[in-house]
XYZ file of C-alpha atoms in Angstrom:
126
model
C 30.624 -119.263 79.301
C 33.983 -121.454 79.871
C 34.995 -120.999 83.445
C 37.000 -124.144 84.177
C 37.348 -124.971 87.780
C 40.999 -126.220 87.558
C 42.238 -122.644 87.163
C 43.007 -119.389 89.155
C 41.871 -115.339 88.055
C 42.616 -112.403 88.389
C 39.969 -109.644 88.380
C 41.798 -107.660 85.521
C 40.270 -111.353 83.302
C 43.693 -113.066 83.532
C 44.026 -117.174 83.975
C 46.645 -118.695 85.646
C 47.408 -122.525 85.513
C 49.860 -123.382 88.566
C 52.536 -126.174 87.668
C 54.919 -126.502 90.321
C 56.946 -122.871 90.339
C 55.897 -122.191 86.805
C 52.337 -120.486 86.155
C 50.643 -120.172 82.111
C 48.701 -117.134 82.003
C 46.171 -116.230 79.712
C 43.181 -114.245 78.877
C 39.700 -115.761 79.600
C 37.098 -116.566 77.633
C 35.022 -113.670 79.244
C 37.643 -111.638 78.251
C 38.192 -112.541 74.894
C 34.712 -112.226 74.144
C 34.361 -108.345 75.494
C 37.176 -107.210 73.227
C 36.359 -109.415 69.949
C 38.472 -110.493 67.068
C 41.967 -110.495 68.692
C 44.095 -109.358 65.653
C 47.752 -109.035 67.267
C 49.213 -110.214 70.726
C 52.256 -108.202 72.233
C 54.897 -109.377 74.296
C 57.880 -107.743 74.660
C 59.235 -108.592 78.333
C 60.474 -111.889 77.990
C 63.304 -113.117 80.149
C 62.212 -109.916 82.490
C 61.242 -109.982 86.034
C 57.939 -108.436 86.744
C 55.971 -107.857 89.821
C 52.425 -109.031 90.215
C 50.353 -106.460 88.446
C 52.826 -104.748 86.270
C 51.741 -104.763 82.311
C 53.463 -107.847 80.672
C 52.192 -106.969 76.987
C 49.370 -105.979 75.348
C 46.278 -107.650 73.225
C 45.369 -105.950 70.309
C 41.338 -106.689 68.595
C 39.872 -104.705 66.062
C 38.523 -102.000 68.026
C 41.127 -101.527 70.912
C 44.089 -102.553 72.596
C 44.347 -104.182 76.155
C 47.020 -104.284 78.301
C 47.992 -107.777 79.921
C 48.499 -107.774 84.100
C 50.995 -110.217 85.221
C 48.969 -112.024 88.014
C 51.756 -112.964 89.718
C 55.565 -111.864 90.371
C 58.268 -113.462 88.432
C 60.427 -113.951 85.267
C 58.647 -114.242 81.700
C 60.527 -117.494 80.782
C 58.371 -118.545 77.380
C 55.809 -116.630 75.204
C 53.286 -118.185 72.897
C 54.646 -118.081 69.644
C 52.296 -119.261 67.947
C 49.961 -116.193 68.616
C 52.297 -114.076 66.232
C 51.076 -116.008 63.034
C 47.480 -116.815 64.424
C 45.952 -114.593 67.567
C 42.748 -115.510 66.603
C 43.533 -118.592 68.745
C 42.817 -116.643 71.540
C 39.406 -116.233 70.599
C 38.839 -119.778 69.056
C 40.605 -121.674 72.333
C 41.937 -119.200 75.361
C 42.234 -121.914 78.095
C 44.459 -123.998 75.799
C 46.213 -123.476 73.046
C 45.576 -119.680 73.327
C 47.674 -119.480 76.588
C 50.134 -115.975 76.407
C 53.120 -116.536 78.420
C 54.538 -118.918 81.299
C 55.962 -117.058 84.042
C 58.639 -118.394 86.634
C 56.846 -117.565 90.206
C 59.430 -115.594 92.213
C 56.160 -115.027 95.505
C 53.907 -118.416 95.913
C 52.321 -116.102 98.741
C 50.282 -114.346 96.220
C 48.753 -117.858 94.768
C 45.966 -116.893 97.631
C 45.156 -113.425 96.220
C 43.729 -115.136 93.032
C 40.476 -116.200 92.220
C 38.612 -119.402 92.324
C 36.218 -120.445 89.127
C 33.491 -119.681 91.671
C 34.791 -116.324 92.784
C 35.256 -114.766 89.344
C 31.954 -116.202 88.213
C 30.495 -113.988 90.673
C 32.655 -111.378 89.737
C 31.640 -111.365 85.821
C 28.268 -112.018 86.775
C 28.110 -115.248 85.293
């Protein structure tokens, strides 16, 4: 299982890649793999302001739909839209080209609730 060290998680199977204020969020591969072909990614709160935790969209596979937890609070500022003509790339490359939406980071404070590669390998059992 992909578990790259260079990242942060959350425990709801989130990834966060931390550029300066700006954080890309994702799904990871763990995840992807426990809800199978992803056939439709939702976003619908683009330009909003969210608070750490609140539902940012949804991830649709064939047998169920997921809500997405923002892992940190701040302003939706660009979704992936690339995922509306192909979500499979979630599936087929979630740490890269897969990534959901890149959020504006209103709290740096809560960088140090997420998890290490380490800490969510122990979490998933991995």
């Amino acid at each position: 299982m992909n578990i790259p060290a260079d990242l942060k998680y959350t425990k709801d199977h989130e990834w966060v890649k931390i550029d300066g204020d700006v954080a890309t969020v994702g799904i990871t591969d763990f995840a992807q793999k426990e809800l199978g072909d992803i056939v439709y990614v939702e976003v619908d709160t683009l330009d909003q302001t969210l608070d750490k935790d609140e539902v940012f969209g949804t991830v649709e596979a064939v047998k169920t739909v997921s809500d997405l937890f923002l892992p940190l609070s701040g302003e939706i500022i660009e979704f992936n839209e690339s995922l509306e003509t192909a979500p499979e790339t979630v599936n087929t490359d979630p740490y890269g080209d897969g990534w959901m939406v890149k959020v504006k980071i209103s709290n740096s404070a809560e960088e140090s609730e997420l998890l290490t590669s380490d800490q969510y390998k122990e979490l998933i059992g991995a």
